[in-house]
Coordinates of C-alpha atoms in Angstrom, one line a residue:
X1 CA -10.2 3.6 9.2
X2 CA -11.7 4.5 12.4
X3 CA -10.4 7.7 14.1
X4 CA -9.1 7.8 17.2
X5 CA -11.5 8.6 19.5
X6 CA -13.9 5.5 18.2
X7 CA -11.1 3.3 19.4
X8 CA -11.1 5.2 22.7
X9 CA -14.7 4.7 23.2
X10 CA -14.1 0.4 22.3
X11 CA -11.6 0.2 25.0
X12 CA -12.5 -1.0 28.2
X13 CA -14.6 -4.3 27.7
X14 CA -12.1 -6.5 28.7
X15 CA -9.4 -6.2 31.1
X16 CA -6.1 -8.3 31.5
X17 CA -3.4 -6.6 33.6
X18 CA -0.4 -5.8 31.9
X19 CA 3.1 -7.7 32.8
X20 CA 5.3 -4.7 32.2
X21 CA 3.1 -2.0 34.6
X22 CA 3.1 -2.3 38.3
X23 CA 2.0 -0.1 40.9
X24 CA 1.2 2.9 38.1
X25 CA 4.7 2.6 36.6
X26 CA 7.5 0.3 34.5
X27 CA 8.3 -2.5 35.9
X28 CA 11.1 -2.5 33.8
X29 CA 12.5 -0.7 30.8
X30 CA 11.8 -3.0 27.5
X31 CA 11.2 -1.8 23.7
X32 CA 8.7 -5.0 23.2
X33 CA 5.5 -3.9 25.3
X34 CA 2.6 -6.2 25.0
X35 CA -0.9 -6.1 26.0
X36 CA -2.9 -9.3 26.4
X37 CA -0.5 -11.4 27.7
X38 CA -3.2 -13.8 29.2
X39 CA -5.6 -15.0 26.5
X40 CA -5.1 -16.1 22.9
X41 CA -3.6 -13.0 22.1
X42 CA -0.5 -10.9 23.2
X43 CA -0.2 -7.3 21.0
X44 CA 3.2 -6.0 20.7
X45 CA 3.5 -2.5 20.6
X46 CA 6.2 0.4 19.1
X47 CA 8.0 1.7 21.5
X48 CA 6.7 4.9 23.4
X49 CA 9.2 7.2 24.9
X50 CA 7.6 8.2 27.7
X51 CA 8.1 4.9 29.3
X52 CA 11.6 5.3 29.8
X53 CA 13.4 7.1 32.2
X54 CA 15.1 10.1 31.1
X55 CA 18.5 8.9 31.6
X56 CA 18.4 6.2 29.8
X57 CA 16.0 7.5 26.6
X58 CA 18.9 8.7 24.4
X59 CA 20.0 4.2 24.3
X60 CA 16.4 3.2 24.5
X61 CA 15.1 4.8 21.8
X62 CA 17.6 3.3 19.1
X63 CA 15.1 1.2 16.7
X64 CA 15.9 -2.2 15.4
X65 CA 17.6 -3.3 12.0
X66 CA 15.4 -5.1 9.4
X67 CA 15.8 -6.3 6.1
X68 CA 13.0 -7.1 3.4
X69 CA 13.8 -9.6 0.3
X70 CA 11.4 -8.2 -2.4
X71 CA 11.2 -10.7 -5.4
X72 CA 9.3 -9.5 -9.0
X73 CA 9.1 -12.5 -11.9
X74 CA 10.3 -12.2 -15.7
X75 CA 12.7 -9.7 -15.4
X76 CA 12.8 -6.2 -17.0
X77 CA 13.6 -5.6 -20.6
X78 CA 17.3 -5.1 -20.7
X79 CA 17.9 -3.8 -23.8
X80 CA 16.9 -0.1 -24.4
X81 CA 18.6 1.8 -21.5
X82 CA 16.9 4.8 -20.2
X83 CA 13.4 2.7 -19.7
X84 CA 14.8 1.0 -16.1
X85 CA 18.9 1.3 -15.9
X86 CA 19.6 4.7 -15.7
X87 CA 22.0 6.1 -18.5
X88 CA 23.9 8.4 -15.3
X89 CA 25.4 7.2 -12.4
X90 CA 26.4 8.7 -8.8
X91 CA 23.7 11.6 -6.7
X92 CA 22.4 13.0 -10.2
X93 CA 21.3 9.8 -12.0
X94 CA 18.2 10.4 -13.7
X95 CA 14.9 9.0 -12.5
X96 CA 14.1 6.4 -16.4
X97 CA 10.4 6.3 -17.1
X98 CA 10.1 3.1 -15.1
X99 CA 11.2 4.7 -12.5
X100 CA 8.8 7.4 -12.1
X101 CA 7.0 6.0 -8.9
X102 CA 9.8 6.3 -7.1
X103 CA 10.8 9.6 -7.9
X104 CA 9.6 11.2 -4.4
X105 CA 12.0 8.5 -2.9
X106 CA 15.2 9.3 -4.6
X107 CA 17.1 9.8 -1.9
X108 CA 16.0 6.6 -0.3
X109 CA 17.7 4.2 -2.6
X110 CA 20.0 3.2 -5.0
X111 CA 19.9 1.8 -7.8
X112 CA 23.0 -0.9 -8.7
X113 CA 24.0 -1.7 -12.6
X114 CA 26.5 -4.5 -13.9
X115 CA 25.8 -6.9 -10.6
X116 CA 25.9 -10.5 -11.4
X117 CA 24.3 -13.7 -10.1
X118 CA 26.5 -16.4 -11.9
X119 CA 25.2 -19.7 -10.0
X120 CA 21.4 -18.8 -11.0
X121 CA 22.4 -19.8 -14.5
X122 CA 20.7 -23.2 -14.8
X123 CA 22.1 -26.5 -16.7
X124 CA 20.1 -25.7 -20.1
X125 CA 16.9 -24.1 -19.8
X126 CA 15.1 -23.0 -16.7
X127 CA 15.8 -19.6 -16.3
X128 CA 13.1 -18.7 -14.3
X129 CA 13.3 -21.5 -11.6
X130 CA 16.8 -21.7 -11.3
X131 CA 17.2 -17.8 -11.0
X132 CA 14.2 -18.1 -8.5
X133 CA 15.8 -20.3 -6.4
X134 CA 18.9 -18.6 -6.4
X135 CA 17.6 -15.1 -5.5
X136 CA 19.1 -14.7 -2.1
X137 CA 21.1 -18.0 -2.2
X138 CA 23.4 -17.4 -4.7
X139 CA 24.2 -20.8 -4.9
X140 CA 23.4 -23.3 -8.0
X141 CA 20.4 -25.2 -8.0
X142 CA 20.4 -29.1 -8.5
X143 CA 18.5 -29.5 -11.8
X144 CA 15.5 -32.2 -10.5
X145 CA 12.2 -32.6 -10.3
X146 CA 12.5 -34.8 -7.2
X147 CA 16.2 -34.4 -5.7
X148 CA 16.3 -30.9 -4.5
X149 CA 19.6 -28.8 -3.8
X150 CA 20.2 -25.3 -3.1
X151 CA 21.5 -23.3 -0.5
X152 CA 20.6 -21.4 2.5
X153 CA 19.1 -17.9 1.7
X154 CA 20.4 -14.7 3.0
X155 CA 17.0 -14.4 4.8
X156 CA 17.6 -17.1 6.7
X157 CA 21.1 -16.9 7.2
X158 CA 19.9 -14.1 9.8
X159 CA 17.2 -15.6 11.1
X160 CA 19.7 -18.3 12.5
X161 CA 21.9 -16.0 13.9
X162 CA 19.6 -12.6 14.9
X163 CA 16.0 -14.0 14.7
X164 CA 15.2 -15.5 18.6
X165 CA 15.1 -11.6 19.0
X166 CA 11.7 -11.6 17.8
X167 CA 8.5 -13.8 18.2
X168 CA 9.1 -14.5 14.6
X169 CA 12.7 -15.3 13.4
X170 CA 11.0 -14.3 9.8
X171 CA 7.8 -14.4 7.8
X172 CA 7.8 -16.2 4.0
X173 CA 5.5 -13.9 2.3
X174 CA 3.7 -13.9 -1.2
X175 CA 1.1 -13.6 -3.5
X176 CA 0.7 -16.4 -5.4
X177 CA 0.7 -20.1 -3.8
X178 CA 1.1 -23.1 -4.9
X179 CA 2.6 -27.1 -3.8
X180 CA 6.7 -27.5 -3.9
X181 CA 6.4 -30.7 -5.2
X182 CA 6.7 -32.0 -8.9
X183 CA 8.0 -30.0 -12.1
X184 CA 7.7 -26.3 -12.7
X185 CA 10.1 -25.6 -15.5
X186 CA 12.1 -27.8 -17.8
X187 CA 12.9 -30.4 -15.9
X188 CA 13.5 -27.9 -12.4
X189 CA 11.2 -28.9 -9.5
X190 CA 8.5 -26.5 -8.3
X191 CA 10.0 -26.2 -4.9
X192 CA 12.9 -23.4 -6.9
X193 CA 10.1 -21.9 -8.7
X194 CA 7.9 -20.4 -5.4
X195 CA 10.1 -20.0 -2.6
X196 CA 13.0 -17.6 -2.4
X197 CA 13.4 -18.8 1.5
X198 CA 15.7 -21.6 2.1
X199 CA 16.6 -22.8 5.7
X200 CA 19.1 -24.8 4.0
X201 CA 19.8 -27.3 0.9
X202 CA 16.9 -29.1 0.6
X203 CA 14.5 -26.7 2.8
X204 CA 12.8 -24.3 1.5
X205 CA 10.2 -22.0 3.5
X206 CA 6.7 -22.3 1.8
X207 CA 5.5 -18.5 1.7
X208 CA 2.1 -17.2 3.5
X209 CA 0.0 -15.8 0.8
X210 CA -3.5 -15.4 2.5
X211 CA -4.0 -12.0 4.5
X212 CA -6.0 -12.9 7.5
X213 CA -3.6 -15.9 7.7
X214 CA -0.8 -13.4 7.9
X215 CA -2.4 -11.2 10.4
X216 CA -3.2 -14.5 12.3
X217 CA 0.2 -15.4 12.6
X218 CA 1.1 -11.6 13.3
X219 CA -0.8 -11.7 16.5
X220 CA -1.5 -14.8 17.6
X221 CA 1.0 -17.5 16.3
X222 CA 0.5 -19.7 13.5
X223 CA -1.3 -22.9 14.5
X224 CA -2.0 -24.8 11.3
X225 CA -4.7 -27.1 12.9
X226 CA -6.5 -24.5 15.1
X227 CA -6.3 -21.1 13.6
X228 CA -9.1 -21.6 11.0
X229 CA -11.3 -22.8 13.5
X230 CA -10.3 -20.1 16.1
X231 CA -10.4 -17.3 13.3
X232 CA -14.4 -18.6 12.8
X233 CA -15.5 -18.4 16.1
X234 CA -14.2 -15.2 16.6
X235 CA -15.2 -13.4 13.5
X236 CA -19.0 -15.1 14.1
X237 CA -19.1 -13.1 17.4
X238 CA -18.3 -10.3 16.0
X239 CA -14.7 -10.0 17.9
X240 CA -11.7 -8.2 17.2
X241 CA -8.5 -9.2 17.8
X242 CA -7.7 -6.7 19.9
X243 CA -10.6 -6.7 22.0
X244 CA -9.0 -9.1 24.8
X245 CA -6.7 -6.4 25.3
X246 CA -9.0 -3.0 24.9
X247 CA -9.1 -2.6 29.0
X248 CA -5.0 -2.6 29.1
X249 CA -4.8 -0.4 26.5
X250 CA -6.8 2.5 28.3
X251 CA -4.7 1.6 31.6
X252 CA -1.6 1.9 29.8
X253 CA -2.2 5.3 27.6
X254 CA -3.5 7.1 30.8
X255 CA 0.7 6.3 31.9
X256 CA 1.6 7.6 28.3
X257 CA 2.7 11.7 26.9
X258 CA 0.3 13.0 25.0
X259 CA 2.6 12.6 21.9
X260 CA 2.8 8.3 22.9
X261 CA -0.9 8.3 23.9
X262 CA -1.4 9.8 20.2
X263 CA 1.0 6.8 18.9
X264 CA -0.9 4.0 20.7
X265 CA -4.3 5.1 19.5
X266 CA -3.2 5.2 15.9
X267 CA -1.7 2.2 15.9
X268 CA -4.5 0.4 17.6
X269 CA -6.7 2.0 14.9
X270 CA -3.9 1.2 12.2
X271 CA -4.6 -2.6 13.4
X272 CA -7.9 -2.5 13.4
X273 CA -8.5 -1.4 9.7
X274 CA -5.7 -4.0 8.9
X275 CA -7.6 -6.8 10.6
X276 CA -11.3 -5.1 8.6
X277 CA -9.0 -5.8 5.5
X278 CA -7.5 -8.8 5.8
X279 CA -10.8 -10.4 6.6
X280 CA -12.4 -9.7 3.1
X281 CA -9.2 -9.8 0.9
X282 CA -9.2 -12.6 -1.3
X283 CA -6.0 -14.2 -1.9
X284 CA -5.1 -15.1 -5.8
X285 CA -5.0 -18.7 -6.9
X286 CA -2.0 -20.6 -7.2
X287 CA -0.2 -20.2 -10.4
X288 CA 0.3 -24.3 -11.4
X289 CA 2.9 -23.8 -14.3
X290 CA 4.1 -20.5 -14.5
X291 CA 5.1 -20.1 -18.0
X292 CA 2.3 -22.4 -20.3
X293 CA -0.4 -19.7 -20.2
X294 CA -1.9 -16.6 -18.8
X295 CA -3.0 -17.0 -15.2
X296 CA -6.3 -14.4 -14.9
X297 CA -6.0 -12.0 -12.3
X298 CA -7.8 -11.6 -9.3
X299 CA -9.6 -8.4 -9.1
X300 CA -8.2 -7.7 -5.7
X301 CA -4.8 -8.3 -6.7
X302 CA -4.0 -4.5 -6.5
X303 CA -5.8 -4.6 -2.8
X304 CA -3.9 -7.8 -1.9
X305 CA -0.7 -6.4 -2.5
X306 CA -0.9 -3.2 -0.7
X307 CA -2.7 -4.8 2.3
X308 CA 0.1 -7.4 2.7
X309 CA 2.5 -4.4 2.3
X310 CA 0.8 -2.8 5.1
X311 CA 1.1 -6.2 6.9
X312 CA 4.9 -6.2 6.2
X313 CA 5.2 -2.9 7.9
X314 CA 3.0 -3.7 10.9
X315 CA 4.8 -7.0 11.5
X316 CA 8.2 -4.8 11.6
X317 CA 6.4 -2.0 13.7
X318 CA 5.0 -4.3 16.6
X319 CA 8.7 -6.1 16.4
X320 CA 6.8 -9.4 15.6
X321 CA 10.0 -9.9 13.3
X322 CA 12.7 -8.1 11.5
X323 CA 13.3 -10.3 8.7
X324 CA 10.7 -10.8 5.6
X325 CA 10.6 -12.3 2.6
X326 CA 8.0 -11.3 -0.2
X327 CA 7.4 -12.5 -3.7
X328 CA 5.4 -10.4 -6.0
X329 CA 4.5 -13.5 -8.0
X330 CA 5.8 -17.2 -8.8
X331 CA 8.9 -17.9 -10.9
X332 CA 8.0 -17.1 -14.5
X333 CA 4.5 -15.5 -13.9
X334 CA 2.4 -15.2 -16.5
X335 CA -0.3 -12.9 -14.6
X336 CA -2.3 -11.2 -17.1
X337 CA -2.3 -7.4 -15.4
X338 CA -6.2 -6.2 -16.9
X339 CA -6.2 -3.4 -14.8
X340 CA -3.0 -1.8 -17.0
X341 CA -5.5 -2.9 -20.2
X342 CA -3.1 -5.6 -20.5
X343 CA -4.9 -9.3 -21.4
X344 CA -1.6 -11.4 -22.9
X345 CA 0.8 -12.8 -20.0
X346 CA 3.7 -11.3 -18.4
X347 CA 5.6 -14.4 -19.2
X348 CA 4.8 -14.3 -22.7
X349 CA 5.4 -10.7 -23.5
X350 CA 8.9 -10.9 -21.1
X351 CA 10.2 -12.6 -24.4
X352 CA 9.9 -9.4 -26.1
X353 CA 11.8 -9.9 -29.3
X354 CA 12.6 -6.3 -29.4
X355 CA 8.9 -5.6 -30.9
X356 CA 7.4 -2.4 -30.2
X357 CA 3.7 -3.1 -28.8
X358 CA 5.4 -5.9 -26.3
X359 CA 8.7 -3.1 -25.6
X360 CA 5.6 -0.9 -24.8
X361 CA 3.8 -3.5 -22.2
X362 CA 7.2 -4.3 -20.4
X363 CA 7.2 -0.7 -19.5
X364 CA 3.5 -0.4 -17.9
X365 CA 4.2 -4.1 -16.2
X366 CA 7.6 -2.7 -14.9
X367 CA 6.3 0.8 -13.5
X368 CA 3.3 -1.1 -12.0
X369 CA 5.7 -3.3 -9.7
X370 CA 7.6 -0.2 -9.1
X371 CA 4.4 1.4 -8.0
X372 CA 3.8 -1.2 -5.5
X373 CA 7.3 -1.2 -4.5
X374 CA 6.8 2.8 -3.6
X375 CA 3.4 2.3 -1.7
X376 CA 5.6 0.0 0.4
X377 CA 8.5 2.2 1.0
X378 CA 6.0 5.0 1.8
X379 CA 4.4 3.0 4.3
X380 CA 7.7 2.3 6.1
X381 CA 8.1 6.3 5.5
X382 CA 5.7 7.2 7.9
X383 CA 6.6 5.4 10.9
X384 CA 8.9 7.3 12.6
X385 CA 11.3 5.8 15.2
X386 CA 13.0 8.2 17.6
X387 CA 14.4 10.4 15.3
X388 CA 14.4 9.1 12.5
X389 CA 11.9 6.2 10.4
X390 CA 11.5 2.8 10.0
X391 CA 12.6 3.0 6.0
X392 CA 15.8 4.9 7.8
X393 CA 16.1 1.7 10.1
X394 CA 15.9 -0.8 7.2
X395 CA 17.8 -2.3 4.2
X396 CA 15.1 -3.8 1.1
X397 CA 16.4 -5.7 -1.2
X398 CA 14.3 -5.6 -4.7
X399 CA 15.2 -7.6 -7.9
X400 CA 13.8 -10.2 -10.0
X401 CA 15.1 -14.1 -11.4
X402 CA 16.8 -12.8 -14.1
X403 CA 17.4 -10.0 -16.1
X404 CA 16.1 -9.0 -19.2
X405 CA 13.0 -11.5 -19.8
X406 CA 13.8 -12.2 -23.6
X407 CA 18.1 -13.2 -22.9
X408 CA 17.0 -15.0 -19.6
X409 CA 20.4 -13.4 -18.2
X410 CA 21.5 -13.5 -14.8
X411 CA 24.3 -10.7 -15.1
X412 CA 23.5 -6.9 -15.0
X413 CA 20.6 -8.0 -12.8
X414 CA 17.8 -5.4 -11.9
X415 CA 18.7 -4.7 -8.3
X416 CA 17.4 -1.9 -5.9
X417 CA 18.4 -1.6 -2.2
X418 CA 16.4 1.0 -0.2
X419 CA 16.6 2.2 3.6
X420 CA 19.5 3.2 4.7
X421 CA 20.0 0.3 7.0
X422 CA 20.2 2.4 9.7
X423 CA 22.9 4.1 9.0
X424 CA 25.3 1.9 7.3
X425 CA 23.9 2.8 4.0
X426 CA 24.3 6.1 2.2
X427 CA 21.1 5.9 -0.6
X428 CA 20.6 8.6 -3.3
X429 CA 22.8 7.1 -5.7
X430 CA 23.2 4.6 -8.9
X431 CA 26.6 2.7 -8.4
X432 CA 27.8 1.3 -11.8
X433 CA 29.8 -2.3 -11.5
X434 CA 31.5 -2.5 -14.8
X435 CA 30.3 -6.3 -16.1
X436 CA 34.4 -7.5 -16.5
X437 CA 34.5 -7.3 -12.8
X438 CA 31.7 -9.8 -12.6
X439 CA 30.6 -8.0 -9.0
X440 CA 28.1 -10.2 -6.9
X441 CA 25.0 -10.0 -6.2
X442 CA 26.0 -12.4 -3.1
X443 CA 28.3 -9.3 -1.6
X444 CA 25.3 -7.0 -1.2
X445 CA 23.4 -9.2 0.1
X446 CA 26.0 -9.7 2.9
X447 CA 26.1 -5.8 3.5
X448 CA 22.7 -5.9 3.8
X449 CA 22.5 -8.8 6.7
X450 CA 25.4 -7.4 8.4
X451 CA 23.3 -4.3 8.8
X452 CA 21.4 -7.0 11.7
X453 CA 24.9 -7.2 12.9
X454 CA 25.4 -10.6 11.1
X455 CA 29.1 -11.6 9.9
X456 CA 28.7 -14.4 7.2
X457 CA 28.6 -14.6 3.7
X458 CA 25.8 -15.3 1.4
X459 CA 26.0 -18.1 -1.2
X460 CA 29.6 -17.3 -3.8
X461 CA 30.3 -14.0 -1.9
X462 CA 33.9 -13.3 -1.0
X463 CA 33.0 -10.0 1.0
X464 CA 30.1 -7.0 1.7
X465 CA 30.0 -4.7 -1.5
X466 CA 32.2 -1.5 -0.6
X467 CA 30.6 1.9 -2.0
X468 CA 27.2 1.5 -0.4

């Protein structure tokens, strides 16, 4: 990354005058600055303090609510507690052997046992499509190749009602692609199996799954019919994205504290390795039929992830949106994960049959996600906001289609909520739902979007889950 004083000595090529400085000081008080405004480009910015006037710093530095909808595929295996579930509940649960990675982030989330997500059961087989498409709806998907019926997600339940707050009501993200249309698994169409967003019944959100197309939309809106072209021309003359808006940046840190002059060049420098990154990240190929055989992995796949992770958080730190949606792979993945020394299919080893070697595989699979789920975390860590973080300021929501990959059940589902949704949340815990109450995973997901000040219900919910 390059330090601070390299992007010092780039600024001031280009100059475009700022819409929220006048005269050497704030027009007016706003938490979404923006350099650029004039060209293809407008750069939103954290907030900086020493903008505001000192009276009114103590409301203006209160940081926005966002939520994060973190999908993994097959599951994890279910039936030896002590590998994922933890065998303790309440402050001292133990950290399993799965959970390892997130051992320096204990008291960041909790972990919830015995939650149920009854309308993901499918009509016969089709675990993994049906329990996809009912992640965040919790409704019951229509079985069809061709006829498609859900629900709206929780996702975009709040992007309705919260989401003209940002440039972006919410960002579909993923890594592996893939067309809606035709048949995925067992007679359930495709669209179930690689999209967890739905804007309603028959609508769902294709993801994003190319990182320079993510960055694209990030800073400059997503024009399907332009971008490509517009991305060429600049990368063949050598531009950056920011480099439209270097000249405003100088003018606008000479008007910061030395603390928000420090902020503004990290971030600009933060933005610039992103952009270096997303530029030569290749995106994975689409996964066709998830579980028929091992999909090879792309040797960036370990890259990809943690560069669209840091995309997550810069979207959320330049308020480009508050509401994401990721999936780690498509319904029923069969990724082959070489770099773990792993060369059968996640898919295929999910159905574990109780058998050592594939008990033994489940495990590395299972604290690999949790790895990436803890670089992500991390990364919201570090940017602070006013007193507190971004990871404070949040609510993420992690789980997977189903439960344990060999029953394909959708009770006692695999669910972590992190962040503390800025405030409303107490982490640090494991809360045990005893299974007879059948406990949804539809009333979480209603706390968690009524941390964005949201009052609806997600799919079979009758309420917010109390004990959070």
């Amino acid at each position: 990354m390059k330090s601070s004083e390299s992007v010092r000595d780039s600024i001031g090529r280009h100059a475009l005058a700022p819409t929220t400085l006048r005269d050497g000081a704030p027009t007016r008080v706003s938490r979404r600055l923006f350099l650029g405004g004039g060209a293809a480009v407008a750069i939103g910015l954290p907030f900086f303090e020493s903008l505001v006037p000192r009276a009114a710093r103590a409301q203006a530095v209160t940081a926005p609510k966002r939520v994060i909808f973190y999908y993994v595929p097959c599951g994890f295996d279910g039936n030896t507690r002590g590998d994922f579930w933890p065998m303790t509940t309440g402050t001292n649960f133990e950290i399993t052997t799965m959970l390892k990675p997130l051992e320096a982030l204990k008291s960041e989330f909790t972990f919830l046992t015995g939650l149920e997500n009854a309308l993901a059961k499918p009509d016969g087989p089709g675990d993994h499509a049906s329990g996809t498409g009912a992640f965040i709806t919790c409704a019951h998907p229509f079985k069809s190749e061709s006829v498609i019926m859900n629900g709206i997600s929780a996702d975009q339940i709040a992007a309705q009602a919260v989401g003209k707050a940002t440039r972006l009501p919410s960002m579909q993200l993923g890594i592996d692609g893939g067309s809606s249309a035709g048949g995925c698994d067992s007679g359930y169409g495709c669209a179930y199996a690689r999209n967890i967003s739905w804007a309603d019944a028959m609508s769902p959100l294709p993801k994003l799954t190319s990182n320079s197309q993510i960055f694209d939309q990030i800073f400059m809106g997503f024009d399907p019919t332009s971008s490509v072209a517009d991305r060429d021309k600049r990368r063949a003359y050598q531009k950056s994205v920011l480099d439209s808006a270097v000249a405003d940046a100088m003018a606008l840190s000479a008007k910061l504290g030395k603390t928000d002059a420090e902020k503004l060049d990290q971030y600009l420098s933060g933005v610039r390795e992103l952009e270096r990154q997303a530029d030569v990240a290749t995106p994975t190929a689409a996964c066709t039929k998830p579980a028929i055989k091992p999909v090879a992995m792309n040797a960036d796949f370990d890259m990809q992830v943690k560069t669209m992770s840091d995309l997550m958080v810069l979207a959320m730190q330049c308020d480009a949106t508050r509401i994401i949606s990721f999936m780690l792979g498509n319904a029923g993945s069969n990724r082959t994960y070489n770099n773990l020394g792993i060369s059968r299919g996640h898919h295929d080893i999910s159905h574990h049959g109780m058998m050592a070697p594939n008990l033994m595989m489940l495990q590395q699979i299972g604290t690999y996600e949790l790895q990436l789920f803890a670089y992500l975390l991390t990364k919201m860590k570090s940017v602070t906001e006013g007193t507190s973080n971004m990871l404070y300021n949040s609510s993420v929501f992690f789980s997977s289609e189903i439960s344990d990959g060999d029953r394909h059940n959708h009770d006692d589902m695999p669910v972590i909520l992190a962040g503390h949704g800025g405030g409303a949340f107490t982490p640090g815990k494991h809360l045990l739902f005893p299974q007879a109450t059948h406990t949804k995973v539809g009333n979480l997901l209603t706390s968690v979007i009524g941390t964005l000040g949201v009052n609806a219900k997600v799919g079979d919910a009758d309420g917010p889950l109390a004990g959070l």
